[in-house]
PDB file of C-alpha atoms in Angstrom:
ATOM      1  CA  MET P   1     167.468 165.629  92.317  1.00 74.00           C
ATOM      2  CA  LYS P   2     167.885 165.250  88.556  1.00 74.00           C
ATOM      3  CA  TYR P   3     167.832 161.448  88.879  1.00 76.00           C
ATOM      4  CA  PHE P   4     164.807 161.583  91.157  1.00 75.00           C
ATOM      5  CA  PHE P   5     162.885 163.674  88.594  1.00 74.00           C
ATOM      6  CA  ALA P   6     163.895 161.291  85.774  1.00 75.00           C
ATOM      7  CA  LEU P   7     162.776 158.277  87.822  1.00 72.00           C
ATOM      8  CA  PHE P   8     159.476 159.991  88.646  1.00 72.00           C
ATOM      9  CA  LEU P   9     158.870 160.860  84.982  1.00 70.00           C
ATOM     10  CA  PHE P  10     159.724 157.293  83.923  1.00 71.00           C
ATOM     11  CA  LEU P  11     157.252 155.810  86.450  1.00 68.00           C
ATOM     12  CA  VAL P  12     154.489 158.218  85.419  1.00 68.00           C
ATOM     13  CA  LEU P  13     154.912 157.357  81.742  1.00 68.00           C
ATOM     14  CA  LEU P  14     155.125 153.649  82.507  1.00 65.00           C
ATOM     15  CA  SER P  15     151.941 153.687  84.590  1.00 65.00           C
ATOM     16  CA  CYS P  16     149.776 155.173  81.835  1.00 63.00           C
ATOM     17  CA  GLU P  17     147.880 152.570  79.846  1.00 64.00           C
ATOM     18  CA  ASN P  18     145.910 153.022  76.681  1.00 65.00           C
ATOM     19  CA  GLU P  19     143.778 150.001  77.411  1.00 68.00           C
ATOM     20  CA  VAL P  20     140.120 150.972  77.745  1.00 66.00           C
ATOM     21  CA  VAL P  21     137.947 148.973  80.086  1.00 71.00           C
ATOM     22  CA  ILE P  22     134.411 148.814  78.746  1.00 71.00           C
ATOM     23  CA  LYS P  23     131.667 149.034  81.308  1.00 71.00           C
ATOM     24  CA  PRO P  24     129.127 146.257  80.727  1.00 70.00           C
ATOM     25  CA  LYS P  25     125.702 147.456  79.630  1.00 68.00           C
ATOM     26  CA  ALA P  26     123.068 146.761  82.266  1.00 61.00           C
ATOM     27  CA  MET P  27     119.407 146.509  81.391  1.00 59.00           C
ATOM     28  CA  LEU P  28     116.602 146.975  83.864  1.00 60.00           C
ATOM     29  CA  ARG P  29     114.688 143.744  84.243  1.00 64.00           C
ATOM     30  CA  LEU P  30     111.417 143.966  86.067  1.00 71.00           C
ATOM     31  CA  GLU P  31     109.370 140.844  86.434  1.00 80.00           C
ATOM     32  CA  TYR P  32     105.753 140.800  87.443  1.00 85.00           C
ATOM     33  CA  PRO P  33     103.741 137.749  88.440  1.00 88.00           C
ATOM     34  CA  GLU P  34     101.588 135.986  85.881  1.00 93.00           C
ATOM     35  CA  PRO P  35      98.165 137.595  86.328  1.00 93.00           C
ATOM     36  CA  ILE P  36      95.405 135.603  87.966  1.00 95.00           C
ATOM     37  CA  TYR P  37      92.001 137.203  87.566  1.00 96.00           C
ATOM     38  CA  GLN P  38      89.038 137.166  89.916  1.00 95.00           C
ATOM     39  CA  LYS P  39      85.535 138.554  89.594  1.00 95.00           C
ATOM     40  CA  SER P  40      84.881 141.984  91.074  1.00 91.00           C
ATOM     41  CA  PRO P  41      82.489 142.178  94.013  1.00 84.00           C
ATOM     42  CA  GLU P  42      78.757 142.635  93.499  1.00 85.00           C
ATOM     43  CA  GLY P  43      76.931 145.825  94.378  1.00 88.00           C
ATOM     44  CA  CYS P  44      77.300 147.809  91.162  1.00 93.00           C
ATOM     45  CA  PRO P  45      75.382 147.656  87.877  1.00 95.00           C
ATOM     46  CA  PHE P  46      78.389 145.914  86.311  1.00 95.00           C
ATOM     47  CA  VAL P  47      80.965 143.229  87.082  1.00 96.00           C
ATOM     48  CA  PHE P  48      84.397 142.516  85.610  1.00 96.00           C
ATOM     49  CA  TYR P  49      87.530 140.501  86.275  1.00 97.00           C
ATOM     50  CA  ARG P  50      90.553 142.088  87.929  1.00 96.00           C
ATOM     51  CA  ASN P  51      94.081 141.001  88.803  1.00 96.00           C
ATOM     52  CA  LYS P  52      94.377 139.292  92.216  1.00 95.00           C
ATOM     53  CA  GLU P  53      97.595 141.270  92.834  1.00 93.00           C
ATOM     54  CA  SER P  54      95.480 144.430  93.068  1.00 95.00           C
ATOM     55  CA  ASN P  55      93.327 145.839  95.846  1.00 96.00           C
ATOM     56  CA  LEU P  56      89.837 147.026  94.919  1.00 96.00           C
ATOM     57  CA  TYR P  57      88.243 149.942  96.779  1.00 95.00           C
ATOM     58  CA  LEU P  58      84.592 150.709  96.086  1.00 94.00           C
ATOM     59  CA  LYS P  59      83.705 154.395  96.473  1.00 90.00           C
ATOM     60  CA  ASN P  60      80.353 156.179  96.315  1.00 88.00           C
ATOM     61  CA  ASN P  61      78.228 155.747  93.183  1.00 89.00           C
ATOM     62  CA  CYS P  62      80.257 152.687  92.095  1.00 92.00           C
ATOM     63  CA  TRP P  63      83.440 154.644  91.531  1.00 95.00           C
ATOM     64  CA  ILE P  64      86.252 152.127  91.891  1.00 96.00           C
ATOM     65  CA  ASN P  65      89.965 152.420  92.658  1.00 97.00           C
ATOM     66  CA  ILE P  66      92.079 149.407  91.749  1.00 97.00           C
ATOM     67  CA  GLU P  67      95.427 149.809  93.494  1.00 97.00           C
ATOM     68  CA  TYR P  68      98.653 147.982  92.694  1.00 95.00           C
ATOM     69  CA  PRO P  69     100.842 148.593  95.762  1.00 94.00           C
ATOM     70  CA  GLN P  70     103.865 146.782  94.321  1.00 91.00           C
ATOM     71  CA  MET P  71     103.936 149.187  91.349  1.00 91.00           C
ATOM     72  CA  ARG P  72     102.604 152.228  93.192  1.00 92.00           C
ATOM     73  CA  ALA P  73      99.857 152.569  90.589  1.00 95.00           C
ATOM     74  CA  THR P  74      96.081 152.967  90.602  1.00 97.00           C
ATOM     75  CA  ILE P  75      93.374 152.501  87.999  1.00 98.00           C
ATOM     76  CA  TYR P  76      90.598 154.987  88.755  1.00 97.00           C
ATOM     77  CA  MET P  77      87.206 153.951  87.355  1.00 97.00           C
ATOM     78  CA  THR P  78      84.226 156.306  87.280  1.00 96.00           C
ATOM     79  CA  TYR P  79      80.684 155.069  86.666  1.00 96.00           C
ATOM     80  CA  ARG P  80      77.898 157.253  85.299  1.00 95.00           C
ATOM     81  CA  GLU P  81      74.386 156.482  84.190  1.00 94.00           C
ATOM     82  CA  VAL P  82      73.441 157.358  80.643  1.00 94.00           C
ATOM     83  CA  LYS P  83      70.261 159.408  80.923  1.00 90.00           C
ATOM     84  CA  ASN P  84      68.490 162.230  79.124  1.00 87.00           C
ATOM     85  CA  HIS P  85      70.532 161.534  75.991  1.00 87.00           C
ATOM     86  CA  ASN P  86      73.819 162.578  77.659  1.00 92.00           C
ATOM     87  CA  LEU P  87      75.921 159.909  75.915  1.00 93.00           C
ATOM     88  CA  ASP P  88      77.430 162.460  73.521  1.00 93.00           C
ATOM     89  CA  SER P  89      78.644 164.667  76.368  1.00 93.00           C
ATOM     90  CA  LEU P  90      80.024 161.650  78.277  1.00 94.00           C
ATOM     91  CA  LEU P  91      81.934 160.502  75.183  1.00 92.00           C
ATOM     92  CA  PHE P  92      83.190 164.030  74.536  1.00 93.00           C
ATOM     93  CA  ASP P  93      84.442 164.374  78.131  1.00 92.00           C
ATOM     94  CA  ALA P  94      86.216 160.992  78.005  1.00 92.00           C
ATOM     95  CA  GLN P  95      87.927 161.814  74.717  1.00 90.00           C
ATOM     96  CA  LYS P  96      88.814 165.353  75.822  1.00 90.00           C
ATOM     97  CA  LEU P  97      90.358 164.029  79.032  1.00 86.00           C
ATOM     98  CA  THR P  98      92.610 161.782  76.962  1.00 86.00           C
ATOM     99  CA  TYR P  99      93.607 164.353  74.380  1.00 88.00           C
ATOM    100  CA  ASP P 100      94.386 166.966  77.037  1.00 86.00           C
ATOM    101  CA  HIS P 101      97.593 164.930  77.485  1.00 80.00           C
ATOM    102  CA  THR P 102      98.869 165.703  73.966  1.00 79.00           C
ATOM    103  CA  ILE P 103     101.061 168.449  75.437  1.00 84.00           C
ATOM    104  CA  LYS P 104     103.344 165.862  77.077  1.00 83.00           C
ATOM    105  CA  ALA P 105     102.504 162.794  74.975  1.00 85.00           C
ATOM    106  CA  SER P 106     104.716 161.674  72.107  1.00 87.00           C
ATOM    107  CA  ALA P 107     101.933 159.467  70.678  1.00 88.00           C
ATOM    108  CA  ILE P 108      98.397 158.357  71.488  1.00 90.00           C
ATOM    109  CA  PHE P 109      97.198 155.018  70.144  1.00 94.00           C
ATOM    110  CA  GLU P 110      93.540 154.015  70.108  1.00 93.00           C
ATOM    111  CA  GLN P 111      92.267 150.466  70.426  1.00 95.00           C
ATOM    112  CA  PRO P 112      88.486 150.160  69.974  1.00 96.00           C
ATOM    113  CA  ARG P 113      86.415 147.577  71.815  1.00 95.00           C
ATOM    114  CA  VAL P 114      83.217 146.306  70.197  1.00 95.00           C
ATOM    115  CA  ASP P 115      81.299 143.397  71.711  1.00 94.00           C
ATOM    116  CA  SER P 116      77.773 143.560  70.327  1.00 92.00           C
ATOM    117  CA  ILE P 117      76.781 140.275  72.009  1.00 92.00           C
ATOM    118  CA  HIS P 118      77.381 141.649  75.529  1.00 91.00           C
ATOM    119  CA  LYS P 119      76.691 145.266  74.464  1.00 93.00           C
ATOM    120  CA  VAL P 120      80.108 146.567  75.470  1.00 95.00           C
ATOM    121  CA  TYR P 121      81.581 149.337  73.337  1.00 96.00           C
ATOM    122  CA  GLY P 122      84.611 151.381  74.213  1.00 96.00           C
ATOM    123  CA  MET P 123      88.080 152.634  73.521  1.00 96.00           C
ATOM    124  CA  LEU P 124      91.473 152.043  75.120  1.00 96.00           C
ATOM    125  CA  TYR P 125      93.927 154.918  74.743  1.00 95.00           C
ATOM    126  CA  MET P 126      97.621 154.105  75.106  1.00 94.00           C
ATOM    127  CA  ILE P 127      99.519 157.326  75.755  1.00 91.00           C
ATOM    128  CA  ASN P 128     103.263 157.253  75.146  1.00 91.00           C
ATOM    129  CA  GLY P 129     105.539 159.945  76.527  1.00 87.00           C
ATOM    130  CA  ASN P 130     105.817 161.730  79.853  1.00 87.00           C
ATOM    131  CA  ALA P 131     102.085 162.341  80.242  1.00 86.00           C
ATOM    132  CA  ALA P 132     100.453 162.062  83.651  1.00 86.00           C
ATOM    133  CA  THR P 133      98.615 158.890  82.613  1.00 90.00           C
ATOM    134  CA  PRO P 134      99.920 156.165  80.286  1.00 92.00           C
ATOM    135  CA  SER P 135      96.451 154.655  79.671  1.00 94.00           C
ATOM    136  CA  GLN P 136      92.833 155.741  79.680  1.00 95.00           C
ATOM    137  CA  PHE P 137      89.682 153.986  78.584  1.00 97.00           C
ATOM    138  CA  TYR P 138      85.928 154.110  78.464  1.00 97.00           C
ATOM    139  CA  VAL P 139      83.234 151.451  78.046  1.00 98.00           C
ATOM    140  CA  THR P 140      79.494 151.816  77.588  1.00 96.00           C
ATOM    141  CA  ASP P 141      76.413 149.939  76.530  1.00 94.00           C
ATOM    142  CA  SER P 142      75.298 153.227  74.881  1.00 91.00           C
ATOM    143  CA  VAL P 143      71.901 153.067  76.636  1.00 93.00           C
ATOM    144  CA  HIS P 144      72.264 152.860  80.440  1.00 94.00           C
ATOM    145  CA  HIS P 145      75.903 152.614  81.574  1.00 96.00           C
ATOM    146  CA  PHE P 146      79.144 154.546  81.024  1.00 96.00           C
ATOM    147  CA  ILE P 147      82.525 153.913  82.686  1.00 97.00           C
ATOM    148  CA  THR P 148      85.745 155.865  82.274  1.00 97.00           C
ATOM    149  CA  GLY P 149      89.087 154.735  83.628  1.00 96.00           C
ATOM    150  CA  SER P 150      92.567 156.187  84.000  1.00 96.00           C
ATOM    151  CA  LEU P 151      95.858 154.676  85.084  1.00 96.00           C
ATOM    152  CA  TYR P 152      98.104 156.802  87.282  1.00 94.00           C
ATOM    153  CA  PHE P 153     101.436 156.109  88.965  1.00 93.00           C
ATOM    154  CA  ASN P 154     102.390 157.657  92.305  1.00 92.00           C
ATOM    155  CA  SER P 155     105.551 159.118  90.830  1.00 85.00           C
ATOM    156  CA  LYS P 156     106.720 161.798  88.443  1.00 81.00           C
ATOM    157  CA  PRO P 157     105.919 160.659  84.895  1.00 74.00           C
ATOM    158  CA  ASN P 158     109.017 159.303  83.164  1.00 81.00           C
ATOM    159  CA  PHE P 159     107.771 156.991  80.443  1.00 82.00           C
ATOM    160  CA  ASP P 160     111.026 155.056  80.067  1.00 81.00           C
ATOM    161  CA  SER P 161     111.011 154.164  83.755  1.00 83.00           C
ATOM    162  CA  ILE P 162     107.346 153.222  84.084  1.00 86.00           C
ATOM    163  CA  TYR P 163     106.989 151.497  80.703  1.00 89.00           C
ATOM    164  CA  PRO P 164     107.296 147.874  81.967  1.00 90.00           C
ATOM    165  CA  ALA P 165     104.656 148.451  84.637  1.00 91.00           C
ATOM    166  CA  ALA P 166     102.455 150.448  82.234  1.00 92.00           C
ATOM    167  CA  ALA P 167     102.568 147.621  79.673  1.00 93.00           C
ATOM    168  CA  TYR P 168     101.648 145.072  82.357  1.00 94.00           C
ATOM    169  CA  LEU P 169      98.745 147.200  83.596  1.00 95.00           C
ATOM    170  CA  ARG P 170      97.491 147.852  80.061  1.00 96.00           C
ATOM    171  CA  GLU P 171      96.865 144.125  79.816  1.00 96.00           C
ATOM    172  CA  ASP P 172      94.837 144.308  83.032  1.00 97.00           C
ATOM    173  CA  ILE P 173      92.830 147.198  81.578  1.00 97.00           C
ATOM    174  CA  ARG P 174      92.193 145.169  78.426  1.00 97.00           C
ATOM    175  CA  ARG P 175      91.000 142.314  80.623  1.00 97.00           C
ATOM    176  CA  ILE P 176      88.619 144.641  82.481  1.00 96.00           C
ATOM    177  CA  MET P 177      87.215 145.891  79.171  1.00 96.00           C
ATOM    178  CA  GLU P 178      86.879 142.359  77.760  1.00 96.00           C
ATOM    179  CA  THR P 179      85.138 140.890  80.808  1.00 96.00           C
ATOM    180  CA  ILE P 180      82.791 143.690  81.816  1.00 95.00           C
ATOM    181  CA  GLU P 181      79.160 142.649  82.019  1.00 94.00           C
ATOM    182  CA  TRP P 182      76.216 144.953  82.584  1.00 94.00           C
ATOM    183  CA  LYS P 183      73.417 144.192  85.011  1.00 89.00           C
ATOM    184  CA  ASN P 184      70.198 145.833  83.841  1.00 74.00           C
TER     185      ASN P 184
END
């Protein structure tokens, strides 16, 4: 029995190694197709270019949902007419909607849009952190038309996880803002 215990102890000590095996670091790599843009359908007082990978759904009063099924995301666009000098209240509502996310946001960056030739003025808000929406925007001609837009994912907000898709879709939002044309 004494020899058996000594043999067992010897094997246990011999089997222990101090060599550490390092687990390789894996990085998430999401690749999205190069965007190809097409003109939005007629029927509203504005047109713009959108990504062909998306599906456009026209709602009442030219409210538009642009869905990205591959990313489980939607850009919701709301159109309102500027009338009776309500531009200030429309701007206030758009800005308030964005800054209501400061509770969960770690940072909010603003990128203004000014195109005096085509009379398109607006703001793109890039919201970092675990807010419900990573991007919001508005565009207007300041006389007749006002559009707000918000990007939402069909998942619990975790900014680290959705960042690659949010960055890709921010470029699509920029493209919408850059290509919008009003029909008077």
